[in-house]
Structures are given as structure tokens and as C-alpha cells.
Amino acid sequence: MRPCGVFDKSYALDIAIIRTWQHWAVLISALVFLYLFPLFGSYYLISFINLLCISIIVVLGLQIVSGFCGQISFGQAAFMAVGAYTSSILTIRYGISFWLALPLSGIMAGAVGIIGGAPSLRIKGMYLAMATIAIHFVVIWVILHMEITGSFKGLYPMPPSIGGFEFDTDERMFYIIVSVVIIMTYAARNLMRSKVGRAFVAIRDNDLAGEVMGVNLYYYKLLAFFISCFYAGVAGSLWAHLITVVNAEQFTLLHALEYVGMLIIGGMGSIPGVFFGVLFIRILNELVMFTSPALAKALPWMGSSPAASLGLIAFGLAMAVFLIFEPRGLAHRWEIFKSSYRLYPFAH
Amino acid sequence: MSHRQHENRPVIRVRRLSLRFGGLEALSNVSVDVQEGEILAIIGPNGAGKTCFLNCINGFYHPYEGEILYRDKDLTRLKPHKIAALGLARTFQNIELFSGLTALDNLMSARHIHMRHGALLGCLFFGPTRKEEIAHRERVEEVIDLLEMESIRKKTVGSLPYGQRKKVDLARALCMDPALLLLDEPMAGMNVEEKEDMARFILDVYELKKIPIVLIEHDMDVVMDICHRIVVLDFGRKLAEGRAQDIKDDERVIRAYLGEA
Ligand SMILES: Nc1ncnc2c1ncn2[C@@H]1O[C@H](COP(=O)(O)OP(=O)(O)O)[C@@H](O)[C@H]1O
Ligand SMILES: [Mg+2]
């Protein structure tokens, strides 16, 4: 965002994201605030942000494959599971440190993602969406039927540690999770404005023309799936070592659906949109949690714990409202706001 | 005309090309050479197979018979992205742009085959990646300059008027730094003024790069003005081939094509 009157004097400046010293000031203060947050923030808020950040990583990945590359995927929860289980197995069984298991989980999920993304080479749109749903069930089935994954009992990974210091509380995990989110947002934002990002968008907007520009469709579609699932895998690893319990019930198709919902509400093809979408759905969930006891009293016919069904109804309603009234998501609103600020005080 | 000096060394050699869709013979036994440094027009009524001919050259369609050689390299079974990497660029009759991107990003995407950085370096937007982006941006800006597109640089192409989108389509092909340019009706649907502009741009490009250009066009005045040679297609067959003036006077061509116009 920049005020009226800031013009670009070189191509280097034109392609920079952060252009004025005000940008730097805002960015640095935000980072300082964030890293100091555990010192004064409430436990509730800190655990809320932890879960928020993990979802952000998953949806960043989804944004890359679906929002930028145009390949709809309902497999994100399953790929997150692959990451969570890989990390747990590597640390519990093979004694590998969390710091190595974290990227390895991403790579493992990415590798499975390449197999899962293979149908995209032949089919598009609705059919691909169905294929990824099938992949979700296959992955979960395999996890439940392997011994190494603890089958239905699941696994109990340990919190990360470094030199005897245990990241065994939400406040301590906060630093790891927030750092990973910052790095992965930075990487995604850059990647999407580089050669690879333009190739993805070319495939999304017009795959024939993309080929004529020299884009190898097979390679770049599978690359999009790999990167997307890498993100899910890293998020899964963080989740595993934050919650320290991993089982298949944490990764249902409903979760995958929720990630797609976050993407749509936030806005397809926008990195800031990921933050908006995740925040919106997570806050909505919290509101439902807070109000459901009162609602249970007021509407006894809904049963004793209406939170689950209420949550789904609220999610469905929000999706419907956005698809009808703002299909380009919150990111689009943000763009409108930004450009009005940019032109202020002259609306030329 | 300088192109005649090289007439014995065709850039593209299409030999006995035949293409079928079910029972329909879209191209039958078409042989065409594209010479070094010439502007070759392909004319013919609607449905004659002109677009199919380009689609075969750039790998969208694979003929069931015949071969296509580009400087002795066989293109007949290659995929479009491989052919693009050889330096064959094209535009589309029905404008096929990346509609969600700005004009600038559409053009930057055409630098794909020349850019080196992959996914890992792309994540870190400084050092070599940034330098490369800027270098390619400079090349793109040259094309923007040439085609007078400064004012639409940052506009999303989906929102541009038809004539401007045609121009972005041409500019995008140019940004590939092509060795051969295939233009499918670049002036179709334009008004007289836009047509004149487009013809001027094509000639500017030709003067600047001296690359062979294959141009599909209906407007005979334009074809006569800017093309060196003409190939006439009709019902998938090559009806005639020759210098612009000779074609204009050819009896069969007049009957099949010019007569009805
Ligand atoms: N993908 C396709 N499937 C079936 N028929 C096609 C296809 N593409 C072109 N054709 C047919 O081939 C013939 C030549 O088409 P085309 O090359 O587009 O003509 P034009 O000379 O007008 O560019 C037409 O009869 C058209 O209907
Ligand atoms: Mg045509």
C-alpha cells in the first residue's frame, strides 16, 4: 500500500513489494509485536494464533495449487496427515530430531502429492476435485491400515527441543510456528511473482496459451502439487509436535472442505487472501463455540451440544454468502480499500 | 527483395501434410516452405484449414501423414512447449491471453523459455532471481515501447477492449524473442485504423528482427501490402502459391476466394 505520489523510478523499485520507509516501519513493528506477544498475550490467544498459523500454512499451499495453478484439491487434510505421521514416525521411531523431521515431512507429503496430483495431467475441474477426494480416502485408509502409524490408536510425538530446551508449551511453540509461517509466506509470495508463479497462472488462465509460451504442463502441474503438499506436510509436522497426539480423526474430509472454504472466502489467487480467509473461518468457529452453550439452553431441541452442527451451518452460510456476494473473496475488498488509500486525496 | 537471396534454404519445410478429424479431411497433402526472412501470407475461405495448418506447426495437432521440419529438426511429433522452446511463437485467432494477469505479466510470462531460475531460487526474490527478473523486464519494456503499449501496462487484460487484447497477443509472442512468428488473423475484427496500426507494427517487427513471419489474413489489401508470398488454401488443399501479384491474377484463386469477397 502506498500513498498518492509515490512513483517508481526503476524496474527494481517497481517490482519491490515494500517500497517506502513507512512500509518497513509497519513491517518491523508488526514483527516485534508478534515476537513479544507471548510475554503479555493470554494463553487463549496464543493457542488460537498457533492453530491459526498452522491453518495458514495449509491454505497457503492450497492457494498455490488451486488459487494460482487452478487445480482444485480436496486432498489438503490428507497431505497434512502424511506430514504429521511422517514427522511423528521419524522422531519417535528413528530418533531423528524435529528440526530435520520438519522439512522431511514436507518432502514426504510433497512426494505423495505428486502421486495424488497425477490425475490433473488428464482431468480438470469437477473431475479432478472428485479424484482428489478419492485420494483423501486412500491416504487415510493406508494410514489406518499400517502398523507403523499406530493404526487406530495413533501416535504420541514429543515436543521439539533444542539443547535441552523443550518447546513444551503453547507459548514456546508459538515462536517456532510463527517463524515458519513468516518464512513460508515470504517464500510463497516470492515464488508466485517469479517465473514459476507466472507459469502456474498461465496454466490456470489458459493452458493452451501456456504451452505456446513454452510451459511444460506436466512438469508445472506436478510441481504445483508438490509445493502445495510440501506446505501441508510442514503444517502437519508442526501440528503433531504442538498437540503431541496424532490420529486419523484429526484429518477428515470435513477439514479439507474447510480449507477450501477458507481459500474461497479469502480470495483465490491472493496471498493476503489466505490470511483473511483463515482468520474469518477461525473467528467464526470461535463465535459458534462461545454462543453454543447459550443456544443449547435457548433451543433445547438442538440437543445438548449443538456446536458441531451449528459450526457446519455457519460455515455453509458463510460460503454461500461469499459465493453469491463476493466470489473474489475478502482479498478483493482489501484491494479496493488499498487503491482508495493509494489515490487519496485525489481520486484520479 | 532480400528474402529471395536465401530461397534455397527454407526455415520451415512442410511436406505432404494431412490432418483428419473423423471423416473430415482438414488438410490434405499440403506442402509449403517458409523461406528465410519472408512474410508469407496464408489465405483462403473460412474453414479452409489455415488455423489447422498453424496448429500442426506449433504442435497442437499431430498430422496423420506428412512431416514438418524446422531447420532440419522434425517437429511433427513434438509437444507444443518443446516447439516453443525452439523459438516458434504464435498468436491466436480468438485471442488466448492469461486474462487474470496484467498486460505486463502476460508479456513477462512469455519470457518463460529464456528464464533460468527454478522454484527454489524463485522463493528468494533477491540476488540472481531479482537481477534476472529486471533483465527480462527490460526486454519486455522494449516490446511495450515498440507496440506503444505504455498506457495499458498495468491493466488486467480481461478488462481491455478487443483491439488492445489483439495487440497484447502479438506483443506476448514477440516477447519470446522468436525465430519465427506465426500470426493467426491478427487484424480480424478490427476497424480500419486499428488494422493500419497493426500492419505497421508487423512491418516494424519485420524490419527490426528480419525473422520469417507466417500471416493468416482475410483482408487482401493488407496481404498485398505487406506480404512477399502467398499460399492459398481451399478445403484443406493447397490451391496456389506464389508472389502476391501472380496470385491476385490467378483464375482459380479468383473463383475460389477473391471472387466472392
Ligand atoms: N479440433 C477440431 N475438431 C474437429 N474439426 C476441426 C477441429 N479444428 C478444426 N476443425 C475443422 O477443420 C476445418 C478447418 O478449420 P480451420 O483450420 O479452423 O479453418 P480456417 O481456415 O478458417 O482457420 C474446419 O472444417 C473445422 O471445422
Ligand atoms: Mg482460422
PDB file of N, CA, C and O in Angstrom, chain B residues 31 75 79 89 116 119 140 142 154 238:
ATOM      1  N   SER B  31       1.958 -29.070 -48.954  1.00  0.00           N
ATOM      2  CA  SER B  31       3.404 -28.835 -48.842  1.00  0.00           C
ATOM      3  C   SER B  31       3.674 -27.345 -48.968  1.00  0.00           C
ATOM      4  O   SER B  31       3.257 -26.726 -49.946  1.00  0.00           O
ATOM      5  N   LEU B  75       9.491 -31.519 -36.311  1.00  0.00           N
ATOM      6  CA  LEU B  75       8.546 -31.025 -35.305  1.00  0.00           C
ATOM      7  C   LEU B  75       7.307 -31.903 -35.208  1.00  0.00           C
ATOM      8  O   LEU B  75       6.492 -31.711 -34.313  1.00  0.00           O
ATOM      9  N   LYS B  79       5.890 -31.865 -28.627  1.00  0.00           N
ATOM     10  CA  LYS B  79       4.848 -31.184 -27.868  1.00  0.00           C
ATOM     11  C   LYS B  79       4.995 -29.681 -28.032  1.00  0.00           C
ATOM     12  O   LYS B  79       6.103 -29.185 -28.273  1.00  0.00           O
ATOM     13  N   ALA B  89       6.955 -18.783 -32.181  1.00  0.00           N
ATOM     14  CA  ALA B  89       5.932 -18.085 -31.404  1.00  0.00           C
ATOM     15  C   ALA B  89       4.701 -17.892 -32.263  1.00  0.00           C
ATOM     16  O   ALA B  89       4.799 -17.825 -33.480  1.00  0.00           O
ATOM     17  N   ARG B 116      15.939 -18.657 -16.228  1.00  0.00           N
ATOM     18  CA  ARG B 116      16.650 -19.830 -15.729  1.00  0.00           C
ATOM     19  C   ARG B 116      16.206 -20.251 -14.339  1.00  0.00           C
ATOM     20  O   ARG B 116      16.258 -21.428 -14.015  1.00  0.00           O
ATOM     21  N   ALA B 119      12.116 -23.205  -8.890  1.00  0.00           N
ATOM     22  CA  ALA B 119      11.268 -22.945  -7.737  1.00  0.00           C
ATOM     23  C   ALA B 119      12.071 -22.496  -6.514  1.00  0.00           C
ATOM     24  O   ALA B 119      11.677 -21.574  -5.812  1.00  0.00           O
ATOM     25  N   VAL B 140      11.081  -6.902 -22.066  1.00  0.00           N
ATOM     26  CA  VAL B 140       9.641  -6.740 -22.226  1.00  0.00           C
ATOM     27  C   VAL B 140       9.293  -5.271 -22.477  1.00  0.00           C
ATOM     28  O   VAL B 140       8.452  -4.950 -23.313  1.00  0.00           O
ATOM     29  N   GLU B 142      11.057  -3.129 -23.989  1.00  0.00           N
ATOM     30  CA  GLU B 142      11.376  -2.788 -25.378  1.00  0.00           C
ATOM     31  C   GLU B 142      10.188  -3.087 -26.283  1.00  0.00           C
ATOM     32  O   GLU B 142       9.856  -2.306 -27.172  1.00  0.00           O
ATOM     33  N   LYS B 154      -0.161  -1.891 -16.864  1.00  0.00           N
ATOM     34  CA  LYS B 154      -0.610  -2.437 -15.577  1.00  0.00           C
ATOM     35  C   LYS B 154      -2.095  -2.777 -15.561  1.00  0.00           C
ATOM     36  O   LYS B 154      -2.670  -3.006 -14.509  1.00  0.00           O
ATOM     37  N   LYS B 238      -3.882 -27.197 -50.997  1.00  0.00           N
ATOM     38  CA  LYS B 238      -3.184 -26.002 -51.467  1.00  0.00           C
ATOM     39  C   LYS B 238      -3.641 -25.725 -52.894  1.00  0.00           C
ATOM     40  O   LYS B 238      -3.433 -26.536 -53.791  1.00  0.00           O
TER      41      LYS B 238
END
